[in-house]
CSV table of C-alpha atoms in Angstrom, one decimal:
chain,number,residue,atom,x,y,z
A,1,UNK,CA,68.0,12.5,-20.1
A,2,UNK,CA,69.5,10.8,-23.6
A,3,UNK,CA,68.1,7.3,-25.1
A,4,UNK,CA,71.5,5.7,-23.6
A,5,UNK,CA,71.3,7.0,-20.0
A,6,UNK,CA,68.0,5.3,-19.7
A,7,UNK,CA,69.1,1.8,-20.6
A,8,UNK,CA,70.7,1.3,-17.4
A,9,UNK,CA,71.1,-1.3,-14.4
A,10,UNK,CA,68.2,-0.2,-12.0
A,11,UNK,CA,64.6,0.1,-11.4
A,12,UNK,CA,62.1,-0.5,-13.8
A,13,UNK,CA,61.9,3.2,-14.9
A,14,UNK,CA,65.6,2.9,-16.0
A,15,UNK,CA,67.3,5.0,-13.2
A,16,UNK,CA,70.3,3.4,-12.0
A,17,UNK,CA,70.1,1.8,-8.9
A,18,UNK,CA,73.6,1.1,-6.9
A,19,UNK,CA,72.0,0.0,-4.0
A,20,UNK,CA,70.0,-3.0,-5.7
A,21,UNK,CA,72.4,-3.8,-7.8
A,22,UNK,CA,75.2,-4.2,-5.1
A,23,UNK,CA,72.4,-5.9,-2.7
A,24,UNK,CA,71.5,-8.3,-5.9
A,25,UNK,CA,75.3,-9.1,-6.9
A,26,UNK,CA,76.5,-9.4,-3.1
A,27,UNK,CA,74.1,-12.4,-2.2
A,28,UNK,CA,76.2,-14.5,-4.3
A,29,UNK,CA,79.4,-13.9,-2.4
A,30,UNK,CA,77.9,-16.4,0.0
A,31,UNK,CA,80.1,-19.2,-1.9
A,32,UNK,CA,83.3,-17.3,-0.9
A,33,UNK,CA,82.9,-19.1,2.5
A,34,UNK,CA,84.5,-21.8,1.2
A,35,UNK,CA,88.0,-20.1,0.4
A,36,UNK,CA,87.6,-18.1,3.8
A,37,UNK,CA,87.1,-21.9,5.6
A,38,UNK,CA,90.5,-22.9,4.2
A,39,UNK,CA,92.1,-19.7,6.0
A,40,UNK,CA,90.3,-20.1,9.2
A,41,UNK,CA,90.4,-24.0,9.3
A,42,UNK,CA,93.9,-23.8,9.0
A,43,UNK,CA,94.0,-25.9,5.8
A,44,UNK,CA,96.0,-22.9,4.9
A,45,UNK,CA,99.0,-21.9,7.1
A,46,UNK,CA,101.6,-19.6,7.7
A,47,UNK,CA,102.5,-17.0,4.7
A,48,UNK,CA,100.1,-19.2,2.4
A,49,UNK,CA,97.2,-18.0,4.7
A,50,UNK,CA,98.1,-14.6,4.8
A,51,UNK,CA,98.6,-14.2,0.9
A,52,UNK,CA,95.4,-16.1,0.6
A,53,UNK,CA,93.5,-13.8,2.8
A,54,UNK,CA,95.0,-10.4,1.1
A,55,UNK,CA,94.1,-12.0,-2.0
A,56,UNK,CA,90.4,-12.8,-0.9
A,57,UNK,CA,89.8,-9.5,0.4
A,58,UNK,CA,91.2,-7.5,-2.8
A,59,UNK,CA,89.3,-9.8,-4.9
A,60,UNK,CA,86.2,-9.1,-3.4
A,61,UNK,CA,87.0,-5.1,-3.0
A,62,UNK,CA,87.5,-5.3,-6.9
A,63,UNK,CA,84.8,-7.2,-7.9
A,64,UNK,CA,82.2,-5.1,-5.8
A,65,UNK,CA,84.2,-1.9,-7.1
A,66,UNK,CA,83.6,-3.3,-10.5
A,67,UNK,CA,79.7,-4.0,-10.3
A,68,UNK,CA,79.5,-0.4,-9.0
A,69,UNK,CA,81.6,1.3,-11.6
A,70,UNK,CA,79.2,0.4,-14.7
A,71,UNK,CA,76.5,3.4,-14.8
A,72,UNK,CA,74.7,1.6,-17.8
A,73,UNK,CA,74.6,-1.1,-20.3
A,74,UNK,CA,76.1,1.3,-22.7
A,75,UNK,CA,78.2,3.6,-20.4
A,76,UNK,CA,81.3,2.6,-18.7
A,77,UNK,CA,83.1,4.7,-16.3
A,78,UNK,CA,87.1,5.1,-17.2
A,79,UNK,CA,87.8,2.3,-14.0
A,80,UNK,CA,85.4,-0.2,-15.0
A,81,UNK,CA,88.0,-1.9,-17.6
A,82,UNK,CA,90.6,-1.7,-15.3
A,83,UNK,CA,88.8,-3.0,-12.6
A,84,UNK,CA,87.6,-5.8,-14.3
A,85,UNK,CA,91.3,-6.6,-15.5
A,86,UNK,CA,92.4,-6.6,-11.7
A,87,UNK,CA,89.4,-8.7,-10.7
A,88,UNK,CA,90.3,-11.3,-13.2
A,89,UNK,CA,93.8,-11.6,-12.6
A,90,UNK,CA,93.2,-12.1,-8.9
A,91,UNK,CA,90.8,-14.6,-9.6
A,92,UNK,CA,93.1,-16.5,-11.6
A,93,UNK,CA,96.1,-16.1,-9.4
A,94,UNK,CA,93.7,-17.5,-6.3
A,95,UNK,CA,92.6,-20.6,-8.6
A,96,UNK,CA,96.3,-21.1,-9.9
A,97,UNK,CA,97.9,-21.2,-6.6
A,98,UNK,CA,95.3,-22.7,-4.2
A,99,UNK,CA,92.8,-24.7,-6.4
A,100,UNK,CA,90.3,-26.5,-4.8
A,101,UNK,CA,87.3,-24.2,-3.6
A,102,UNK,CA,89.5,-21.2,-4.5
A,103,UNK,CA,88.5,-22.4,-8.2
A,104,UNK,CA,85.6,-20.4,-7.7
A,105,UNK,CA,86.8,-17.1,-7.8
A,106,UNK,CA,87.0,-17.1,-11.9
A,107,UNK,CA,83.4,-18.2,-12.1
A,108,UNK,CA,82.7,-14.7,-10.2
A,109,UNK,CA,84.7,-12.9,-13.0
A,110,UNK,CA,82.2,-14.7,-15.6
A,111,UNK,CA,79.3,-12.7,-13.8
A,112,UNK,CA,80.9,-9.5,-14.4
A,113,UNK,CA,81.8,-10.5,-18.2
A,114,UNK,CA,78.2,-11.2,-18.7
A,115,UNK,CA,76.9,-7.6,-17.5
A,116,UNK,CA,79.9,-5.7,-18.6
A,117,UNK,CA,81.2,-7.0,-22.0
A,118,UNK,CA,79.4,-7.1,-25.5
A,119,UNK,CA,78.0,-10.3,-25.7
A,120,UNK,CA,80.6,-12.0,-28.5
A,121,UNK,CA,83.5,-10.7,-25.9
A,122,UNK,CA,81.5,-12.1,-23.1
A,123,UNK,CA,81.4,-15.4,-24.5
A,124,UNK,CA,84.9,-15.5,-25.5
A,125,UNK,CA,85.8,-14.3,-21.8
A,126,UNK,CA,83.7,-17.4,-20.5
A,127,UNK,CA,85.5,-20.2,-22.7
A,128,UNK,CA,88.7,-18.7,-21.5
A,129,UNK,CA,87.3,-18.9,-17.8
A,130,UNK,CA,86.3,-22.5,-18.6
A,131,UNK,CA,90.3,-23.1,-19.6
A,132,UNK,CA,91.6,-21.6,-16.8
A,133,UNK,CA,89.4,-23.3,-14.2
A,134,UNK,CA,89.9,-26.7,-15.7
A,135,UNK,CA,93.6,-26.3,-16.3
A,136,UNK,CA,93.7,-24.8,-12.3
A,137,UNK,CA,92.2,-27.8,-11.1
A,138,UNK,CA,94.4,-30.3,-13.4
A,139,UNK,CA,97.5,-28.4,-12.1
A,140,UNK,CA,96.5,-28.8,-8.4
A,141,UNK,CA,95.3,-32.5,-8.7
A,142,UNK,CA,91.8,-31.4,-7.8
A,143,UNK,CA,89.1,-34.2,-7.7
A,144,UNK,CA,87.5,-34.4,-11.2
A,145,UNK,CA,83.8,-33.7,-9.3
A,146,UNK,CA,85.0,-30.0,-8.3
A,147,UNK,CA,86.3,-29.6,-11.9
A,148,UNK,CA,83.1,-30.9,-13.5
A,149,UNK,CA,81.1,-28.9,-10.8
A,150,UNK,CA,83.0,-25.4,-11.4
A,151,UNK,CA,83.1,-25.7,-15.0
A,152,UNK,CA,79.4,-26.2,-15.6
A,153,UNK,CA,78.7,-23.2,-13.2
A,154,UNK,CA,81.1,-21.3,-15.7
A,155,UNK,CA,79.0,-22.1,-18.6
A,156,UNK,CA,75.2,-21.9,-16.9
A,157,UNK,CA,76.3,-18.4,-15.0
A,158,UNK,CA,77.8,-17.0,-18.1
A,159,UNK,CA,75.0,-17.6,-20.6
A,160,UNK,CA,72.5,-17.0,-17.5
A,161,UNK,CA,73.9,-13.1,-17.2
A,162,UNK,CA,74.3,-12.5,-20.7
A,163,UNK,CA,70.7,-13.4,-21.3
A,164,UNK,CA,69.8,-11.3,-18.2
A,165,UNK,CA,71.7,-8.4,-19.5
A,166,UNK,CA,70.3,-8.4,-23.3
A,167,UNK,CA,66.8,-9.4,-21.8
A,168,UNK,CA,67.2,-6.2,-19.6
A,169,UNK,CA,68.4,-4.0,-22.4
A,170,UNK,CA,65.5,-5.2,-24.8
A,171,UNK,CA,63.0,-4.6,-22.3
A,172,UNK,CA,63.9,-1.1,-21.8
A,173,UNK,CA,64.1,-0.2,-25.3
A,174,UNK,CA,60.8,-1.4,-25.8
A,175,UNK,CA,59.3,1.0,-22.6
A,176,UNK,CA,61.5,4.0,-24.3
A,177,UNK,CA,59.8,3.0,-27.8
A,178,UNK,CA,56.0,2.9,-26.0
A,179,UNK,CA,56.7,6.3,-24.5
A,180,UNK,CA,58.1,7.7,-27.9
A,181,UNK,CA,54.4,6.1,-29.5
A,182,UNK,CA,52.8,7.6,-27.0
A,183,UNK,CA,54.4,10.9,-27.2
A,184,UNK,CA,53.8,10.6,-31.1
A,185,UNK,CA,50.0,9.7,-30.6
A,186,UNK,CA,49.6,12.9,-28.2
A,187,UNK,CA,51.5,14.8,-30.8
A,188,UNK,CA,49.1,13.7,-33.7
A,189,UNK,CA,46.0,14.3,-31.5
A,190,UNK,CA,47.5,18.0,-30.9
A,191,UNK,CA,47.9,18.7,-34.6
A,192,UNK,CA,44.1,17.0,-35.1
A,193,UNK,CA,42.9,19.7,-32.8
A,194,UNK,CA,45.0,22.2,-34.4
A,195,UNK,CA,43.6,21.6,-38.0
A,196,UNK,CA,40.1,21.4,-36.8
A,197,UNK,CA,40.3,24.7,-34.9
A,198,UNK,CA,42.2,26.4,-37.6
A,199,UNK,CA,39.4,25.1,-40.2
A,200,UNK,CA,36.3,25.5,-38.2
A,201,UNK,CA,36.8,29.0,-36.4
A,202,UNK,CA,39.4,30.1,-38.7
A,203,UNK,CA,36.8,30.0,-41.9
A,204,UNK,CA,34.1,31.4,-39.5
A,205,UNK,CA,36.0,34.6,-38.3
A,206,UNK,CA,37.3,35.1,-41.7
A,207,UNK,CA,33.5,35.3,-42.7
A,208,UNK,CA,32.5,37.4,-40.1
A,209,UNK,CA,35.5,40.1,-41.0
A,210,UNK,CA,34.4,40.2,-44.5
A,211,UNK,CA,30.5,40.5,-43.7
A,212,UNK,CA,31.4,43.1,-41.1
A,213,UNK,CA,33.6,44.9,-43.6
A,214,UNK,CA,30.6,44.8,-46.3
A,215,UNK,CA,28.1,45.8,-43.5
A,216,UNK,CA,30.3,48.7,-42.7
A,217,UNK,CA,30.1,50.2,-46.1
A,218,UNK,CA,26.7,49.6,-46.3
A,219,UNK,CA,25.7,51.4,-43.1
A,220,UNK,CA,28.3,54.6,-44.0
A,221,UNK,CA,24.9,56.9,-43.6
A,222,UNK,CA,24.4,55.7,-40.0
A,223,UNK,CA,27.7,56.5,-37.9
A,224,UNK,CA,26.3,54.7,-35.0
A,225,UNK,CA,25.8,51.5,-36.8
A,226,UNK,CA,28.7,51.8,-38.8
A,227,UNK,CA,30.8,52.5,-35.3
A,228,UNK,CA,29.1,48.9,-33.8
A,229,UNK,CA,29.9,47.3,-37.1
A,230,UNK,CA,33.6,48.3,-37.0
A,231,UNK,CA,33.6,47.3,-33.5
A,232,UNK,CA,32.5,43.6,-34.4
A,233,UNK,CA,35.1,43.9,-37.4
A,234,UNK,CA,38.0,44.8,-34.7
A,235,UNK,CA,36.9,42.1,-32.1
A,236,UNK,CA,36.6,39.2,-35.2
A,237,UNK,CA,40.5,40.3,-36.6
A,238,UNK,CA,41.6,40.3,-33.1
A,239,UNK,CA,40.1,36.8,-32.2
A,240,UNK,CA,41.3,35.5,-35.7
A,241,UNK,CA,44.9,36.7,-34.8
A,242,UNK,CA,44.6,34.9,-31.4
A,243,UNK,CA,43.4,31.6,-33.0
A,244,UNK,CA,46.0,31.6,-35.6
A,245,UNK,CA,48.5,32.1,-33.0
A,246,UNK,CA,47.5,29.2,-30.8
A,247,UNK,CA,47.3,26.8,-33.8
A,248,UNK,CA,51.0,27.9,-34.3
A,249,UNK,CA,51.9,27.2,-30.8
A,250,UNK,CA,50.1,23.9,-31.2
A,251,UNK,CA,51.8,22.7,-34.3
A,252,UNK,CA,55.1,24.3,-34.1
A,253,UNK,CA,58.3,22.8,-32.8
A,254,UNK,CA,61.7,23.9,-33.7
A,255,UNK,CA,63.8,21.9,-36.2
A,256,UNK,CA,66.4,21.2,-33.7
A,257,UNK,CA,63.7,19.6,-31.3
A,258,UNK,CA,62.2,17.2,-34.1
A,259,UNK,CA,65.6,16.2,-35.1
A,260,UNK,CA,66.4,15.2,-31.5
A,261,UNK,CA,62.8,13.5,-31.5
A,262,UNK,CA,63.8,11.8,-34.7
A,263,UNK,CA,66.9,10.5,-33.4
A,264,UNK,CA,65.3,8.9,-30.6
A,265,UNK,CA,62.3,7.6,-32.5
A,266,UNK,CA,64.8,5.9,-35.2
A,267,UNK,CA,67.1,4.3,-32.7
A,268,UNK,CA,64.1,2.9,-30.9
A,269,UNK,CA,62.9,1.4,-33.7
A,270,UNK,CA,66.2,-0.5,-34.5
A,271,UNK,CA,67.0,2.2,-37.1
A,272,UNK,CA,70.7,3.5,-37.3
A,273,UNK,CA,70.3,7.3,-38.1
A,274,UNK,CA,72.6,9.6,-39.7
A,275,UNK,CA,72.1,13.5,-39.4
A,276,UNK,CA,73.8,16.2,-41.4
A,277,UNK,CA,72.9,19.8,-40.9
A,278,UNK,CA,74.3,23.2,-42.8
A,279,UNK,CA,73.6,26.5,-42.8
A,280,UNK,CA,71.2,26.6,-39.8
A,281,UNK,CA,69.6,28.3,-37.7
A,282,UNK,CA,66.3,28.8,-40.1
A,283,UNK,CA,64.1,32.0,-39.9
A,284,UNK,CA,61.2,31.0,-37.5
A,285,UNK,CA,58.2,29.8,-39.8
A,286,UNK,CA,60.8,28.2,-42.2
A,287,UNK,CA,62.3,26.4,-39.1
A,288,UNK,CA,59.0,25.3,-38.1
A,289,UNK,CA,57.8,23.9,-41.7
A,290,UNK,CA,61.0,21.9,-41.8
A,291,UNK,CA,60.5,20.6,-38.2
A,292,UNK,CA,57.0,19.5,-39.6
A,293,UNK,CA,58.6,17.8,-42.6
A,294,UNK,CA,61.2,15.7,-40.2
A,295,UNK,CA,58.1,14.7,-37.9
A,296,UNK,CA,56.2,13.6,-41.1
A,297,UNK,CA,59.2,11.9,-42.7
A,298,UNK,CA,60.6,10.3,-39.8
A,299,UNK,CA,57.1,8.9,-38.9
A,300,UNK,CA,56.7,7.3,-42.5
A,301,UNK,CA,60.2,5.5,-42.1
A,302,UNK,CA,59.5,3.9,-38.7
A,303,UNK,CA,55.8,3.1,-39.8
A,304,UNK,CA,56.0,1.6,-43.3
A,305,UNK,CA,59.6,1.7,-44.4
A,306,UNK,CA,61.1,-1.6,-42.6
A,307,UNK,CA,64.3,0.0,-42.8
A,308,UNK,CA,67.5,-0.4,-41.2
A,309,UNK,CA,69.3,3.0,-42.2
A,310,UNK,CA,68.1,6.7,-42.5
A,311,UNK,CA,70.0,9.8,-43.5
A,312,UNK,CA,68.3,13.2,-42.4
A,313,UNK,CA,70.0,16.3,-44.5
A,314,UNK,CA,69.4,19.9,-43.9
A,315,UNK,CA,70.9,22.5,-46.1
A,316,UNK,CA,70.2,26.3,-46.2
A,317,UNK,CA,72.0,28.5,-48.5
A,318,UNK,CA,70.1,31.7,-47.5
A,319,UNK,CA,67.7,31.6,-50.3
A,320,UNK,CA,66.3,28.2,-50.1
A,321,UNK,CA,66.4,25.6,-47.3
A,322,UNK,CA,66.2,21.7,-48.5
A,323,UNK,CA,65.5,18.6,-46.3
A,324,UNK,CA,66.2,15.2,-47.5
A,325,UNK,CA,65.2,12.1,-45.6
A,326,UNK,CA,66.5,9.0,-47.4
A,327,UNK,CA,66.1,5.2,-46.0
A,328,UNK,CA,67.1,1.6,-47.2
A,329,UNK,CA,63.6,0.4,-46.7
A,330,UNK,CA,61.2,-1.2,-49.0
A,331,UNK,CA,60.6,1.6,-51.3
A,332,UNK,CA,58.5,-0.5,-53.9
A,333,UNK,CA,58.7,-1.1,-57.6
A,334,UNK,CA,55.0,0.2,-58.6
A,335,UNK,CA,53.2,3.5,-58.8
A,336,UNK,CA,53.6,5.4,-55.5
A,337,UNK,CA,51.0,7.4,-53.9
A,338,UNK,CA,51.7,10.1,-50.9
A,339,UNK,CA,49.5,9.1,-47.7
A,340,UNK,CA,47.6,11.5,-46.2
A,341,UNK,CA,50.3,12.8,-43.7
A,342,UNK,CA,52.3,13.7,-46.9
A,343,UNK,CA,49.6,15.2,-49.1
A,344,UNK,CA,48.9,17.4,-45.7
A,345,UNK,CA,52.7,18.2,-45.7
A,346,UNK,CA,52.8,18.8,-49.7
A,347,UNK,CA,49.8,21.3,-48.9
A,348,UNK,CA,51.7,23.1,-46.2
A,349,UNK,CA,55.1,23.5,-48.0
A,350,UNK,CA,52.9,24.5,-51.7
A,351,UNK,CA,51.3,27.2,-49.5
A,352,UNK,CA,54.7,28.4,-48.7
A,353,UNK,CA,55.8,28.4,-52.0
A,354,UNK,CA,58.1,25.1,-52.0
A,355,UNK,CA,57.8,21.7,-53.4
A,356,UNK,CA,57.4,18.2,-51.9
A,357,UNK,CA,58.7,15.0,-54.0
A,358,UNK,CA,58.6,11.7,-52.2
A,359,UNK,CA,58.9,8.0,-53.9
A,360,UNK,CA,61.1,4.9,-54.1
A,361,UNK,CA,65.0,5.4,-54.9
A,362,UNK,CA,66.4,3.5,-57.8
A,363,UNK,CA,68.7,1.4,-55.6
A,364,UNK,CA,66.1,0.5,-53.3
A,365,UNK,CA,64.8,2.8,-50.3
A,366,UNK,CA,62.4,6.0,-50.1
A,367,UNK,CA,63.5,9.7,-50.3
A,368,UNK,CA,61.3,12.1,-49.0
A,369,UNK,CA,62.6,15.9,-50.4
A,370,UNK,CA,61.5,19.2,-49.2
A,371,UNK,CA,62.6,22.6,-50.8
A,372,UNK,CA,61.4,25.8,-49.4
A,373,UNK,CA,62.6,29.3,-50.4
A,374,UNK,CA,63.6,31.8,-47.7
A,375,UNK,CA,61.1,34.2,-46.8
A,376,UNK,CA,58.3,32.2,-46.7
A,377,UNK,CA,55.0,33.1,-44.7
A,378,UNK,CA,53.9,29.3,-44.3
A,379,UNK,CA,50.3,29.6,-43.1
A,380,UNK,CA,49.7,28.4,-39.4
């Protein structure tokens, strides 16, 4: 599920819930009992009563359809805006023709504006609706109290539902960011375990292999002893190979996966991400090494840069792969020193015959540049 799909109306986990949305929004329809009373009580008669009934039914239908058409805060179905326009026109028509309690119809439209439109557009739509309510009331010679009350409802409900929408969006963004932080923490722990496993077992098993080779040479005069030592060497080599395969599985994620993760992390942190990739796919180990580099560079942008924009660029020409991560954050004016994460990355890239350059850019911000030759045999 993409990030935008999770920012939805509905349950606490971000999944859409049309049933809850419909029930919640339908409770407010109780105030339409007043326009309905005008029809039932005979205040409106003949053709006007029939027209009013048809208009009220159409308004309620379009209102509910518009509520259900919205999939999320960022995604609209192709019917959302046409339905919103029809609902608004029906509400304005009822207010202009019948006045009185029918002035409440445009108030319901304000609720839709708060949930559906961007905040600035919703504010302008709210002010336009206020003018419609006041103008319709004056044109129908309604009493001042009714006009004032409904005008205040337009303002208060408009501000309320715009705030509710913004709060909902922020809360789900926060939850997505927390999930991503937890994922990063788990990834970091896996990497720590992988490093420890490689450093401890890898070193010990390598030493066993070397000692076995030496003991085998010394025991050449005893075929039985030589055979047992050769078995020890074979088992140690196999164990060392399995440890390296396990560590590689812990550490390595593909470059496309890391780029997708970087987009989500940056978006959750409020950083606009621009990604440009050319010449991929990369060879296996090179792909994993640049994936590692993207993860480390993105983590630094989120944690330290205080940036609003980040560009990730990957190129591969068959001979050399290049990764650049540039942000517009606080690059700093003084001497630049790599942190432990970048130092670890530098060691891995250097082991593959590549180079890492990191530091402030002249115009402010920070650049991480990783160059790795093709055919690298990056260590696990």
